[in-house]
GROMACS .gro file of C-alpha atoms in nm:
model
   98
    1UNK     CA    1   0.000   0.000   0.000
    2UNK     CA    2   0.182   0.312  -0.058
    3UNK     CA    3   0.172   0.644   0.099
    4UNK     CA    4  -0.091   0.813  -0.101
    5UNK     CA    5  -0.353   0.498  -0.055
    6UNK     CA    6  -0.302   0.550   0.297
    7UNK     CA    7  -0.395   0.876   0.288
    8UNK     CA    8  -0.709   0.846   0.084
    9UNK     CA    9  -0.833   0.562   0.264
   10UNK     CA   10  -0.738   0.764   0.602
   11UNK     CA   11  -0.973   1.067   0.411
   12UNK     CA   12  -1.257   0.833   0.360
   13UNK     CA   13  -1.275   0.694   0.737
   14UNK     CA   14  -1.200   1.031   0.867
   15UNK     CA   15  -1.503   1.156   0.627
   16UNK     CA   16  -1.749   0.900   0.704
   17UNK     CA   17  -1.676   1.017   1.094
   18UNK     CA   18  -1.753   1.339   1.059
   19UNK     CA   19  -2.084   1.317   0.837
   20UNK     CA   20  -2.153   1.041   1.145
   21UNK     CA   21  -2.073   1.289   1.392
   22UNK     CA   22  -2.258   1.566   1.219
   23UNK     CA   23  -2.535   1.368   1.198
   24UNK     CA   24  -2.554   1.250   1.560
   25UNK     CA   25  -2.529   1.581   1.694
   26UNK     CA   26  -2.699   1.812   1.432
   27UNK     CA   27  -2.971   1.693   1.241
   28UNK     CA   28  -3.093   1.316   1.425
   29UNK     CA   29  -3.450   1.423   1.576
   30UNK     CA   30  -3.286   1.274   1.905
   31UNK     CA   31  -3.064   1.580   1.966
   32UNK     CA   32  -3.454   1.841   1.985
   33UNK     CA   33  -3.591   1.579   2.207
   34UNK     CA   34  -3.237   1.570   2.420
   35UNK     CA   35  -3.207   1.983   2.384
   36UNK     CA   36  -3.587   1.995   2.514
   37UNK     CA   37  -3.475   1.733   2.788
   38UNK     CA   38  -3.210   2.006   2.935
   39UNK     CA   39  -3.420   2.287   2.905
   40UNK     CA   40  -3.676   2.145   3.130
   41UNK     CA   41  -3.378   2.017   3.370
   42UNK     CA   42  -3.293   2.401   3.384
   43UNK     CA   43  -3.633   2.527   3.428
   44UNK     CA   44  -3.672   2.303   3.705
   45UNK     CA   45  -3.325   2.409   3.865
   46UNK     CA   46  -3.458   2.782   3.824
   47UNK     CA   47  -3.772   2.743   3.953
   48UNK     CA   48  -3.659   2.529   4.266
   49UNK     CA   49  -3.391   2.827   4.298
   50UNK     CA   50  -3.574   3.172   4.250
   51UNK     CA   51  -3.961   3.071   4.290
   52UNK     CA   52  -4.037   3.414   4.452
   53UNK     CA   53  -4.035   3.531   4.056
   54UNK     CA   54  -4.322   3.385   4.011
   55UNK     CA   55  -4.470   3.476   4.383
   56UNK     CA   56  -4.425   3.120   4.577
   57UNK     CA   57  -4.246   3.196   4.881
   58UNK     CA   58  -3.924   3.006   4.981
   59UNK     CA   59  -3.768   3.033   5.286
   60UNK     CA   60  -3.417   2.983   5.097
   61UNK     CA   61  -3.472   3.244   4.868
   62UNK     CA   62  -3.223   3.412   5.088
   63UNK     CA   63  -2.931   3.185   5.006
   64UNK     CA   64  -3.038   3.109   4.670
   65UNK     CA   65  -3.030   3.494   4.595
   66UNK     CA   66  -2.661   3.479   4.600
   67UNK     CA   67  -2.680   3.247   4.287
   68UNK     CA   68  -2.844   3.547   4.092
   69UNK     CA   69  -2.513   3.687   3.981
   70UNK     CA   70  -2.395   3.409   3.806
   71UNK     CA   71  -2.721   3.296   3.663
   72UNK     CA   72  -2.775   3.625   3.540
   73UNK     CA   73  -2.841   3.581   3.173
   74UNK     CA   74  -3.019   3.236   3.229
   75UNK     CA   75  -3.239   3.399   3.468
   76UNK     CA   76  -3.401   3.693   3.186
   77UNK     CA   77  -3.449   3.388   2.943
   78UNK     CA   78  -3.599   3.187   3.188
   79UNK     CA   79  -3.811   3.419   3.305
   80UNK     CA   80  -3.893   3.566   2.974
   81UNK     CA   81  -4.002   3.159   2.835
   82UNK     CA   82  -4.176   3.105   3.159
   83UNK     CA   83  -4.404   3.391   3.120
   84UNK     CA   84  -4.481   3.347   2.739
   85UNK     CA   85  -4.737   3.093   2.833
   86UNK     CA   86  -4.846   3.024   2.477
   87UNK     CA   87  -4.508   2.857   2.361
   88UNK     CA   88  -4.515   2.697   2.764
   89UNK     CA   89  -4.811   2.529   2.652
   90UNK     CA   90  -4.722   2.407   2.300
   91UNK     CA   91  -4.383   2.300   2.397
   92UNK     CA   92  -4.566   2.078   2.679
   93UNK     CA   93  -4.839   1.960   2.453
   94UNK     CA   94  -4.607   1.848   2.209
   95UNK     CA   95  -4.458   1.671   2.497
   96UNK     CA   96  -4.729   1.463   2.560
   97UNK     CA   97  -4.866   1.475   2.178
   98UNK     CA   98  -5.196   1.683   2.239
   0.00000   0.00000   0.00000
C-alpha cells in the first residue's frame, strides 16, 4: 500500500466520521428531544432556585439569591419563556402529543 492509498483511505474513514458525527449531533430528531430534555432540567433548577419570581415563597430564597449573579443571563431567558405561556403550553403539549 503506498503512501498516497493511505492517505485516501485515512480521508474516507476520517469523512465518514464526521458526516456520522454531524449527523448524531446536528440533524438526528434525538438531539430536539435531548435539547428539550435540558431545558426542562434548567427550568426546574430555576424554579426550585428563584420561585419568589413567580410569587411562591421560599424560605431559601435568601441563600439562593446569592446564585443570581452568576445565573444572570439564564435567569431573563428563563423568566422571559416562563411567562410566554403560549409557547409553555405548546412546547408541553407536544410533549405529551396533544
Amino acid at each position: 500500500m503506498t503512501v498516497a492509498d493511505r492517505i485516501a483511505a485515512f480521508r474516507a474513514t476520517l469523512d465518514e466520521w464526521l458526516r456520522g458525527l454531524y449527523h448524531g449531533m446536528i440533524t438526528h430528531p434525538a438531539y430536539e428531544k435531548i435539547e428539550k430534555e435540558a431545558e426542562d432540567a434548567e427550568d426546574e433548577f430555576m424554579l426550585a432556585c428563584f420561585p419568589d419570581a413567580f410569587g411562591i415563597p421560599s424560605p431559601v430564597s435568601y441563600y439562593t439569591a446569592e446564585l443570581l449573579p452568576y445565573l444572570e443571563d439564564e435567569f431573563e431567558a428563563w423568566e422571559r419563556r416562563l411567562w410566554d405561556r403560549e409557547s409553555l403550553l405548546e412546547r408541553k403539549g407536544q410533549q405529551y402529543h396533544f
